[in-house]
Coordinates of C-alpha atoms in Angstrom, one line a residue:
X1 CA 77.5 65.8 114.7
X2 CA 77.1 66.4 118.7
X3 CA 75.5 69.8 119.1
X4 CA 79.6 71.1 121.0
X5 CA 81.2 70.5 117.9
X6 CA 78.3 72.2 115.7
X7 CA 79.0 75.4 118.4
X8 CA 83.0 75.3 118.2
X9 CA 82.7 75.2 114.3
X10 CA 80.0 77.8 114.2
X11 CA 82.4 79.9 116.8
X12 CA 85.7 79.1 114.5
X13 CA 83.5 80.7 111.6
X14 CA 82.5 83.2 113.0
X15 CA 85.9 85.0 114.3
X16 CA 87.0 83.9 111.0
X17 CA 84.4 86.1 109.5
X18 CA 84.6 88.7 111.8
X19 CA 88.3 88.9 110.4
X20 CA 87.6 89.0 107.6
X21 CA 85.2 92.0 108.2
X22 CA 88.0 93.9 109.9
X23 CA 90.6 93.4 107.3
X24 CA 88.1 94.3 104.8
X25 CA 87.2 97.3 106.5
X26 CA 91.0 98.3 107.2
X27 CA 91.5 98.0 103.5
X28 CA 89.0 101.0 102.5
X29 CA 90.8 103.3 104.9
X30 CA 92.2 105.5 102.0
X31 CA 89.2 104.8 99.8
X32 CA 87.1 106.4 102.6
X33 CA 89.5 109.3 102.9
X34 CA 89.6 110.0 99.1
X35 CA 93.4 109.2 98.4
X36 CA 94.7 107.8 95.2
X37 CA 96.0 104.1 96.1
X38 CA 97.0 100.5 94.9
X39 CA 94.3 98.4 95.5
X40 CA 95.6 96.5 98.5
X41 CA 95.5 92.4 99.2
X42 CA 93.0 90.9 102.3
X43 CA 95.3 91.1 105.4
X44 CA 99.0 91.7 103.5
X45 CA 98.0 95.4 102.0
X46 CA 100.5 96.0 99.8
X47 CA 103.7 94.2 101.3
X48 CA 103.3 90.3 100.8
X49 CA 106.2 90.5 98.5
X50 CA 108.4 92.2 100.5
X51 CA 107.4 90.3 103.8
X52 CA 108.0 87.2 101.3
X53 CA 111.1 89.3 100.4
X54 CA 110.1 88.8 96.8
X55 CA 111.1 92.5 96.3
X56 CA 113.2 95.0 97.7
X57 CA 111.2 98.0 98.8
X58 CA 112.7 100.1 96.7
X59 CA 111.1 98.2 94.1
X60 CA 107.6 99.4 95.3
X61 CA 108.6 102.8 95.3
X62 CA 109.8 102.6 91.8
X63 CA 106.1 100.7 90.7
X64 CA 104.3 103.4 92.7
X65 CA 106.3 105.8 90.6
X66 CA 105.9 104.4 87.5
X67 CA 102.1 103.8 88.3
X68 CA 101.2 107.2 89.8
X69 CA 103.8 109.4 88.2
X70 CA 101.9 112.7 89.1
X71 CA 100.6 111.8 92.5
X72 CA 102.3 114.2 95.3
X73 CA 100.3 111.6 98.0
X74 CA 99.7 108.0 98.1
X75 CA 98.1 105.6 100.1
X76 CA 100.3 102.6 100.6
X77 CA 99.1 99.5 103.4
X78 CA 101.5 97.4 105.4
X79 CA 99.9 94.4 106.5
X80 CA 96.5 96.4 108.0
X81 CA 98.4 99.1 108.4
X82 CA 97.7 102.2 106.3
X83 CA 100.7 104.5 105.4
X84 CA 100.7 107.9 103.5
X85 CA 103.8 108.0 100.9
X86 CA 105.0 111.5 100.3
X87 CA 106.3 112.3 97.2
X88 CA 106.1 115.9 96.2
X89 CA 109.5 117.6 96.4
X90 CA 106.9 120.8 97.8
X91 CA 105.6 118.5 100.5
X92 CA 109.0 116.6 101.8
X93 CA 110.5 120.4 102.5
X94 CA 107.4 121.0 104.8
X95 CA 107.5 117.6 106.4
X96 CA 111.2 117.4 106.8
X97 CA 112.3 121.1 107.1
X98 CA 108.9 123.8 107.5
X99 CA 106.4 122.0 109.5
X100 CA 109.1 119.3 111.3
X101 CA 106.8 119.8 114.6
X102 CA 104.1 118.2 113.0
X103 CA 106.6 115.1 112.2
X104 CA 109.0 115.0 115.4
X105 CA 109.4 111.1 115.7
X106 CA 110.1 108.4 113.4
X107 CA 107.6 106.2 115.4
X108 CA 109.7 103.4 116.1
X109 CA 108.7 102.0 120.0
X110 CA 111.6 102.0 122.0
X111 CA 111.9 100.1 125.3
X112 CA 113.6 101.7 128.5
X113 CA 114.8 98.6 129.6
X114 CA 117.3 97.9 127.0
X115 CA 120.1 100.2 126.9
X116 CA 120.5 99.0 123.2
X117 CA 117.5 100.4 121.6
X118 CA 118.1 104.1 123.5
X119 CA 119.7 106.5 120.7
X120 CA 119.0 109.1 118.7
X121 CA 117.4 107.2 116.2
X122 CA 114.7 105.8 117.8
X123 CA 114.1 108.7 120.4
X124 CA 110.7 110.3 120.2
X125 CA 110.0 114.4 120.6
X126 CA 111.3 115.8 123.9
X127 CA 114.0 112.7 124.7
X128 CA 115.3 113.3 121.2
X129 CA 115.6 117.0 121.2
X130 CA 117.3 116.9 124.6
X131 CA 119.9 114.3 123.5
X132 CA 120.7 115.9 119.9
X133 CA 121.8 119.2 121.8
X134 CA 124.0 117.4 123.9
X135 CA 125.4 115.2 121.2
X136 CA 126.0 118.1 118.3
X137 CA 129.3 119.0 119.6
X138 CA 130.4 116.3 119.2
X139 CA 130.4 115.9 115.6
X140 CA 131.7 119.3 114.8
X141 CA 134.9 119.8 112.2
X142 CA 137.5 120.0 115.3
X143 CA 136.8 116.6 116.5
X144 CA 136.4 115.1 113.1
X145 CA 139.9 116.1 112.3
X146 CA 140.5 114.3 115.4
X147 CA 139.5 111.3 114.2
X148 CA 141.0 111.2 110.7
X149 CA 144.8 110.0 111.4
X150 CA 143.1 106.6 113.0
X151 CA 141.1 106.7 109.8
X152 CA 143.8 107.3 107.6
X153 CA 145.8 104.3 109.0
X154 CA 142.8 102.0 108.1
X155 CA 142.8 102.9 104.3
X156 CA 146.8 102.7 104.3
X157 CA 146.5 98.9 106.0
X158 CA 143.5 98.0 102.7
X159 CA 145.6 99.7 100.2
X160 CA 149.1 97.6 101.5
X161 CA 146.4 94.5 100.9
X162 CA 145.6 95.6 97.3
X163 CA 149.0 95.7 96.8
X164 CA 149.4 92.3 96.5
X165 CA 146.2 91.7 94.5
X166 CA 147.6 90.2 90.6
X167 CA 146.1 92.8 88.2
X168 CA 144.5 90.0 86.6
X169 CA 142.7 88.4 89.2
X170 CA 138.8 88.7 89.7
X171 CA 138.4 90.3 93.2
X172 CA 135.1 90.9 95.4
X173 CA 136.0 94.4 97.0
X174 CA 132.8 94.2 99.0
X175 CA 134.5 91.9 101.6
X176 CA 137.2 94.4 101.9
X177 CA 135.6 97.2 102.0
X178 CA 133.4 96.1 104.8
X179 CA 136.4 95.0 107.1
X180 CA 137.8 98.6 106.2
X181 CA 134.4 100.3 107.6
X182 CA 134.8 98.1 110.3
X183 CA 138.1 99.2 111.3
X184 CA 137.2 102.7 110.9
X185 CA 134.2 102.7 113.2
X186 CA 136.0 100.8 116.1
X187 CA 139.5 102.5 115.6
X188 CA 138.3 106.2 114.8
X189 CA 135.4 106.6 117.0
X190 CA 136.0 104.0 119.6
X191 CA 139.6 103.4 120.1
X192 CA 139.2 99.4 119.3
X193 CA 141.7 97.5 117.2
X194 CA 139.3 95.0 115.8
X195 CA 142.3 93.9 113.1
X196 CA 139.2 92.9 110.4
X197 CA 141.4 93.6 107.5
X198 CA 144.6 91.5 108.9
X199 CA 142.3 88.8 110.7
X200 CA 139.0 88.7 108.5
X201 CA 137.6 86.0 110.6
X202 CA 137.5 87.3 114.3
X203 CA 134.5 87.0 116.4
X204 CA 134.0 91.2 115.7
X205 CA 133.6 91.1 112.3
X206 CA 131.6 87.8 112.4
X207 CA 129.8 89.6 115.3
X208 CA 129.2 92.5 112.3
X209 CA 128.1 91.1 109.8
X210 CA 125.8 89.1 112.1
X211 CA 124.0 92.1 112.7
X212 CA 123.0 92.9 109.1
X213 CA 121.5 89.5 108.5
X214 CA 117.7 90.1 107.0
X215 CA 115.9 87.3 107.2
X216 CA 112.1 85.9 106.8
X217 CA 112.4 85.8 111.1
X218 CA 113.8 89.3 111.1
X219 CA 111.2 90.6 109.3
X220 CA 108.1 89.2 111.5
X221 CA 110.1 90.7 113.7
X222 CA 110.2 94.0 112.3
X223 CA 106.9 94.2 111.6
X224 CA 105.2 93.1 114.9
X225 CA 107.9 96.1 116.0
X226 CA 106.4 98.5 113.4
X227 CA 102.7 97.6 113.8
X228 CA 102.2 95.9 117.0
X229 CA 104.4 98.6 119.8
X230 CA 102.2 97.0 122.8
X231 CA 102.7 93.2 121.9
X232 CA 106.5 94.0 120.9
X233 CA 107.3 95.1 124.5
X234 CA 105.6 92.1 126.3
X235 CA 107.7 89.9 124.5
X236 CA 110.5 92.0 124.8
X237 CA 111.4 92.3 121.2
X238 CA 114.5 94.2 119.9
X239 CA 115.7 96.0 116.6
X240 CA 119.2 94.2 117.6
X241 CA 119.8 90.2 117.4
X242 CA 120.6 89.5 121.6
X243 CA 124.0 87.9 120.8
X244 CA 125.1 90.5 118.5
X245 CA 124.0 93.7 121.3
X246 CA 125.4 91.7 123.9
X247 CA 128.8 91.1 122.3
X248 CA 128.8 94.9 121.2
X249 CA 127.6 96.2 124.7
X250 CA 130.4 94.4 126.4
X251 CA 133.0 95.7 124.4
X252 CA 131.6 99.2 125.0
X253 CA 131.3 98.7 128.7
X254 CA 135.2 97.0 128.7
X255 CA 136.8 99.5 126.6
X256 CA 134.7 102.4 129.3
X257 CA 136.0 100.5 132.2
X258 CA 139.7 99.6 131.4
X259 CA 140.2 103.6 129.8
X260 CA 138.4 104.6 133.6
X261 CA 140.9 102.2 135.5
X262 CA 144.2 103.1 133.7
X263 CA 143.7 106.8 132.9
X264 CA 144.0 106.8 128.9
X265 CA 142.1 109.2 127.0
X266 CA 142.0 109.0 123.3
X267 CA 140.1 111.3 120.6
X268 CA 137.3 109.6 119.7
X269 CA 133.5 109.6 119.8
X270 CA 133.6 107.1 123.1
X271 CA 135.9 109.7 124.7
X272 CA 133.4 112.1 124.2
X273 CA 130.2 110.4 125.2
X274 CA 132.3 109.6 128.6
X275 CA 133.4 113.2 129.1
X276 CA 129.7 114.3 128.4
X277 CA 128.8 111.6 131.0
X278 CA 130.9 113.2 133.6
X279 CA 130.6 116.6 132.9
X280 CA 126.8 116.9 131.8
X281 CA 127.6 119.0 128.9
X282 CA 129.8 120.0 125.8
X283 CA 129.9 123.1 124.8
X284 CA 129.6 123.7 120.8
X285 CA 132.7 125.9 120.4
X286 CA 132.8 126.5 116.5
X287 CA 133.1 128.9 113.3
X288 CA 133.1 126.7 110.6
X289 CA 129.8 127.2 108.5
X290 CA 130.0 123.2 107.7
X291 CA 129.0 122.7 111.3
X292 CA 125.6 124.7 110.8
X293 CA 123.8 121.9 110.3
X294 CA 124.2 120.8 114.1
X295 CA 122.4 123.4 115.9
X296 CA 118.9 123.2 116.7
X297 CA 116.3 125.5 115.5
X298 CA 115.6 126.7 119.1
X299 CA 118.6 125.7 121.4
X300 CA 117.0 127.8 124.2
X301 CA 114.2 125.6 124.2
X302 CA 115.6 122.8 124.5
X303 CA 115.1 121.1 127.5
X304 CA 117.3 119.3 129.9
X305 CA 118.0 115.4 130.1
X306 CA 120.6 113.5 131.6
X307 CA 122.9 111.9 129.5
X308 CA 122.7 108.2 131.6
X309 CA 124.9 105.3 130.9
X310 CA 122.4 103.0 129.1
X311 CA 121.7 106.2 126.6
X312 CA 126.1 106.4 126.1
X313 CA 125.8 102.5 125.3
X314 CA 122.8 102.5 123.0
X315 CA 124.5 105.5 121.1
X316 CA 127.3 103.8 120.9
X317 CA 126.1 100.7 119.5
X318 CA 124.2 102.7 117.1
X319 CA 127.3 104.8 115.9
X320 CA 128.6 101.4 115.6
X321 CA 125.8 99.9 113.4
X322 CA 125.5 102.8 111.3
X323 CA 129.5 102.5 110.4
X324 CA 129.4 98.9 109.4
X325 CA 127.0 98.0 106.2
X326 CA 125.8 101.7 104.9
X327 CA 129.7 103.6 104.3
X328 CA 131.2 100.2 102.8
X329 CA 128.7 99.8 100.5
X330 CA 128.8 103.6 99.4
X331 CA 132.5 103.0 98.6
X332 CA 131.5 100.0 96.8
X333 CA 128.4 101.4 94.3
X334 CA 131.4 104.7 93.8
X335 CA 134.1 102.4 92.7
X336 CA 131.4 100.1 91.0
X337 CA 130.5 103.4 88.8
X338 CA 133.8 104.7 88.3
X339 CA 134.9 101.4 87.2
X340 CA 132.2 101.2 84.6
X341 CA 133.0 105.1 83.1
X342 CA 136.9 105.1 83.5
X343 CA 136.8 108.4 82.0
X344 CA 135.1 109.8 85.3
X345 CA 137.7 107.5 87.3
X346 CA 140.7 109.4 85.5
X347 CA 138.8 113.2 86.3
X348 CA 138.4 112.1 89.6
X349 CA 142.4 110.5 90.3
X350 CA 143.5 113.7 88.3
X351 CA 141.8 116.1 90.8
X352 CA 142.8 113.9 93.8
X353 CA 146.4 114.0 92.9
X354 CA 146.3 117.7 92.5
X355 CA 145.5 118.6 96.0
X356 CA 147.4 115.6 97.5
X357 CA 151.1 117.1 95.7
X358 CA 149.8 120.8 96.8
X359 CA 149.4 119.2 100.7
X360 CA 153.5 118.2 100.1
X361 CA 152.3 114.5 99.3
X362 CA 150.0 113.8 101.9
X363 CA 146.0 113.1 101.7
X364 CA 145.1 115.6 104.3
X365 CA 141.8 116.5 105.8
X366 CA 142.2 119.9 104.4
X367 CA 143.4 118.6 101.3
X368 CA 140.5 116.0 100.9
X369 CA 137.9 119.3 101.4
X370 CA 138.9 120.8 98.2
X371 CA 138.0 117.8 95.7
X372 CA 134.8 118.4 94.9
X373 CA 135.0 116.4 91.7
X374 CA 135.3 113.5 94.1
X375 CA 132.3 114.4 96.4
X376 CA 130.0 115.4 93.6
X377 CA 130.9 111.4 92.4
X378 CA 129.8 110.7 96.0
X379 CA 126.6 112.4 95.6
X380 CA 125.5 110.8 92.8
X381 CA 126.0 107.5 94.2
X382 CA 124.1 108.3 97.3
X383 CA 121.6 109.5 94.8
X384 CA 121.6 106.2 92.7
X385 CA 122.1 103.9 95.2
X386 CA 121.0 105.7 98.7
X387 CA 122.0 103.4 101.6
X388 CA 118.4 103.5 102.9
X389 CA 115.3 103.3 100.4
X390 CA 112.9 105.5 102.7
X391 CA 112.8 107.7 105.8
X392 CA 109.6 107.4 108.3
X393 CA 108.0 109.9 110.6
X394 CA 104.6 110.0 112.5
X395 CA 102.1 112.7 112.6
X396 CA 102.3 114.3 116.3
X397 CA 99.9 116.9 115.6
X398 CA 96.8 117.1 112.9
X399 CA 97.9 118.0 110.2
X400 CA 96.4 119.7 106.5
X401 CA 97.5 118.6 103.1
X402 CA 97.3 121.1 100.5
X403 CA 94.3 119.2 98.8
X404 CA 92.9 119.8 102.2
X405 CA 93.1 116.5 103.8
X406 CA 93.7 115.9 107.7
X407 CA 96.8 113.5 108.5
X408 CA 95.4 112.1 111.5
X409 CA 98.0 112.0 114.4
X410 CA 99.3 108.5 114.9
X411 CA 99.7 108.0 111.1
X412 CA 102.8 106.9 110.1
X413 CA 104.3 108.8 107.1
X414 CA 107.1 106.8 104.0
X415 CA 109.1 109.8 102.0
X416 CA 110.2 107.3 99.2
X417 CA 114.1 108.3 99.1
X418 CA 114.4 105.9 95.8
X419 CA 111.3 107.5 93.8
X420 CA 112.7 111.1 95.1
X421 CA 116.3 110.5 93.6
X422 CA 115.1 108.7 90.6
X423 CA 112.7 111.4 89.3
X424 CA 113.3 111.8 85.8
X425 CA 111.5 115.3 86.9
X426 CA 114.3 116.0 89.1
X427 CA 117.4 114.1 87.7
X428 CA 117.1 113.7 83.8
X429 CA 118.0 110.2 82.6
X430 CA 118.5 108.6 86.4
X431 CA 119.1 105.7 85.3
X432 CA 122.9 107.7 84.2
X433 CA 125.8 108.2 86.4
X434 CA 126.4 111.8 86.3
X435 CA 128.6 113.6 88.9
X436 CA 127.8 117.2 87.3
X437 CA 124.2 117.3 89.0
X438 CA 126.3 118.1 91.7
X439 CA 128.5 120.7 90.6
X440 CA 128.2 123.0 93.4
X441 CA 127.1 126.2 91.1
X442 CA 123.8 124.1 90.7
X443 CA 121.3 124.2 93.6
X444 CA 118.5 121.5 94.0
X445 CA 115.3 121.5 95.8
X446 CA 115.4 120.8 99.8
X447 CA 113.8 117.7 99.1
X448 CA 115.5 116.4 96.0
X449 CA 118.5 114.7 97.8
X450 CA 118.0 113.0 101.2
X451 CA 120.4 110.2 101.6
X452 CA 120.7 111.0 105.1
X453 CA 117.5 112.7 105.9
X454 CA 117.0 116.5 105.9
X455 CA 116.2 118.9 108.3
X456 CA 116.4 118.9 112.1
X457 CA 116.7 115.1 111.8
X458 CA 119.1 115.1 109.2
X459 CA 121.9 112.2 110.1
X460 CA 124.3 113.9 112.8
X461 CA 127.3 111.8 111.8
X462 CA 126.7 112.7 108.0
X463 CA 130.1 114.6 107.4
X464 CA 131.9 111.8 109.6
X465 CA 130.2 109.3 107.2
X466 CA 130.8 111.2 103.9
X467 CA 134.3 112.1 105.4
X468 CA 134.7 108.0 105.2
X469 CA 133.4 107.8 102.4
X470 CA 135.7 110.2 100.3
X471 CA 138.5 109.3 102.3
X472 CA 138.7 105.3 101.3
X473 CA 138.0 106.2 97.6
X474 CA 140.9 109.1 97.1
X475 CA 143.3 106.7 98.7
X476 CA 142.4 103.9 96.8
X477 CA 142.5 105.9 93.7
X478 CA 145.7 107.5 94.2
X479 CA 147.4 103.9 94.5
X480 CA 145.0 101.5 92.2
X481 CA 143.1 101.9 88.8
X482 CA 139.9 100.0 89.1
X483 CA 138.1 98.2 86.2
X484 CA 134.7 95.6 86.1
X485 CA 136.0 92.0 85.1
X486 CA 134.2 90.7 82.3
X487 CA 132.9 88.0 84.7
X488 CA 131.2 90.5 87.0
X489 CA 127.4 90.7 86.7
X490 CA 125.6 93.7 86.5
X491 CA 123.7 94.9 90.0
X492 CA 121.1 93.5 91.1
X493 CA 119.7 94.8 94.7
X494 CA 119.9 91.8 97.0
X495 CA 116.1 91.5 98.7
X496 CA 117.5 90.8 102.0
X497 CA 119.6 93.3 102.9
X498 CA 118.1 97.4 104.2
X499 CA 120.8 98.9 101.7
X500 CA 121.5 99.3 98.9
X501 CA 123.7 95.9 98.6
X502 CA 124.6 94.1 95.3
X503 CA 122.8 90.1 95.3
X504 CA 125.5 89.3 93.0
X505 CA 129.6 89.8 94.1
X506 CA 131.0 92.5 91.9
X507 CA 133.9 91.9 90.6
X508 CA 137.0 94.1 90.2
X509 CA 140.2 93.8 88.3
X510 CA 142.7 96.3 90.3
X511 CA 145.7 97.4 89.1
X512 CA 148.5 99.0 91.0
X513 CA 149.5 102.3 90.2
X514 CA 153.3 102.9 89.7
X515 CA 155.0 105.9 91.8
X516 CA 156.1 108.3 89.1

């Protein structure tokens, strides 16, 4: 062998080893530090199933559960990159709620030059805090009442479509339900007729569902996001699919332009991001204790920021995305559940009823409020099948564990939303669908229930969400009695999707309620 090829092998060899090294060395980073872990896999950590979407990641959570049951802290590795799972109810209060300026950002890298990736979600410290002030008005309970006759006309067009459903036929409701949340999001909060339910095959609902594809791609794409900020933005990668943002964006920007050109205001979220546009500000005019939730901490310390339009088109997108997948498949799991303990079904239809013949007949916003029967069923979904399986922040300032160990900053931290709500510490028997957890004489921890997050980052379009939510279900119930087919399987979480989505269609026998 010539003495050049001898060198280029010896060279190949040796990076390989020196890789090796690294990865090796990356792998004792909570062994070093003293923190109870899985022993983690040469260069995949602990995710090579996921990455091979072998599992969902709530399964991990669940195995770290069932493997460390008493552990408040564990050391987790994605790829090379070590993450610190927080599992203590104790320590997600302080993280979320007490000591939130520790864990201001969610560490996701977010690149100015797309308008798409600009929203609350991803905003780190300052940027964030800036926008949330301007945006809490927004969401208060005036301008969600705003928003619900739009909303109510989408759940009367899927009920008149049920209608004519033969009580013996095996339906998928998830199909429906998703072209209902569709309709909701455009209608309610952006004045757009996308017509999903009457047309399910237009270019916005293929567009949609587009958007909530998870595959093998997506998720090198993810993770070069999530571990690799600086290589991300040379390539000019993006949480969103291009056609998909594209499409979205120009809808946005059409729908801005044409309401600008012909004078129409409506009441919807669009509306208001275009009137906070022009004026600079909103001001949070309200008295209802629901709305507490909005305010900052320390509004006077808030600082200014102005509200530009790439950051109205990459809110609005993300309004948008959050709307599609997450509230349709709440409605689903709740209807899946009710339909599998008919006995809760009839509680819940009784109680639904009641208020609905107390508002003269009509499903009311003020009327929908007072079933708490229905929201504590709600809950329990959320808590069984929470639309996202973990929430992430990043350590902004050194901070001390109680066992006395220093979270570096830069460290990103999991709270494991799945192991949290399936606690047999917390809820006895989980595994059980029981709405009376929730009864609103019992109070949980701060950290026992976080479907949307808790604290100064808690979701800010929760209520509009849960208002959805509870909405699509009382309706339904008030006109159909749902029950599983014997041909529907039992769930099984589908790997490639973020929420908590069934792999297998469920099925639904529906039968139309008589008017008495």
């Amino acid at each position: 062998m010539d003495p050049i090829s001898v060198a280029l092998i010896a060279i190949f060899l040796s990076v390989i080893a020196y890789a090796v090294y690294q990865a090796n060395e990356a792998n004792k980073y909570w062994l070093k530090r003293g923190i109870t872990h899985k022993k983690p896999l040469l260069f995949f950590g602990n995710s090579l199933d996921a990455i091979l979407m072998r599992k969902h990641f709530a399964e991990f959570q669940l195995e770290a559960q069932k493997d460390f049951p008493n552990e408040p802290v564990l050391g987790f590795y994605v790829l090379l990159k070590p993450i610190l799972l927080i599992k203590g109810l104790d320590l997600i209060e302080k993280i979320l709620i007490k000591d939130f300026t520790y864990f201001t950002d969610r560490g996701f890298p977010v690149d100015s030059r797309n308008a798409l990736d600009i929203s609350l979600f991803t905003m780190n410290a300052k940027e964030w805090r800036a926008l949330r002030y301007k945006l809490s008005p927004l969401f208060t309970t005036t301008k969600l009442k705003t928003m619900y006759e739009p909303m109510a006309e989408c759940s009367q067009n899927l009920t008149s479509i049920l209608d004519q459903i033969q009580e013996n036929e095996d339906i998928d409701l998830k199909e429906y339900l998703g072209r209902f949340a569709m309709d909701v999001i455009g209608s309610s909060a952006y004045g757009i007729d996308a017509k999903n339910l009457a047309q399910p095959d237009n270019e916005f609902r293929r567009m949609g569902k587009k958007s909530f594809q998870f595959d093998f791609l997506n998720m090198l794409k993810f993770l070069v996001l999530n571990l690799m900020p600086i290589l991300a933005k040379l390539l000019k990668l993006s949480f969103n699919k291009r056609d998909v943002a594209d499409y979205f964006c120009k809808i946005i920007r059409d729908t801005i332009d044409y309401r600008k050109k012909n004078g129409i205001v409506r009441n919807d979220f669009l509306q208001m991001f275009m009137t906070l546009k022009e004026q600079k500000t909103i001001e949070f005019h309200t008295k209802d204790p629901d709305d507490d939730y909005l305010r900052m901490e320390s509004e006077q310390s808030v600082e200014n920021i102005e509200f530009t339009d790439d950051m109205m088109i990459g809110n609005a997108f993300a309004f948008f995305q959050a709307g599609f997948e997450a509230t349709a498949s709440a409605i689903l799991m709740t209807l899946y559940e009710l339909s599998k303990h008919t006995e809760i079904q009839d509680k819940v239809r009784k109680e639904i009823k009641y208020y609905v013949e107390e508002a003269d007949g009509s499903l009311t916003y003020d009327a929908l409020k007072k079933m708490t029967y229905l929201e504590q069923c709600v809950k329990e979904t959320l808590r069984m099948y929470s639309p996202a399986p973990v929430l992430q922040r990043v350590c902004t300032k050194e901070y001390t564990l109680p066992n006395g160990f220093k979270i570096p900053v830069g460290i990103t931290i999991f709270i494991p939303i799945v192991t949290v709500h399936k606690d047999p510490q917390i809820y006895p028997e989980p595994e059980e669908y029981r709405p009376e957890r929730f009864n609103p004489d019992q109070k949980l921890p701060a950290g026992a229930f976080i479907p949307f997050g808790n604290g100064p980052r808690i979701c800010i379009a929760m209520r509009f969400a849960l208002l959805e939510v509870k909405h699509c279900i009382a309706k339904l119930l008030m006109n159909h009695e749902f029950k599983l087919s014997p041909n529907s399987k039992p769930f099984r979480q589908d790997v490639k999707s973020v929420f908590a989505t069934p792999a297998d269609p469920l099925l639904f026998n529906i039968k139309k309620i008589s008017a008495a």
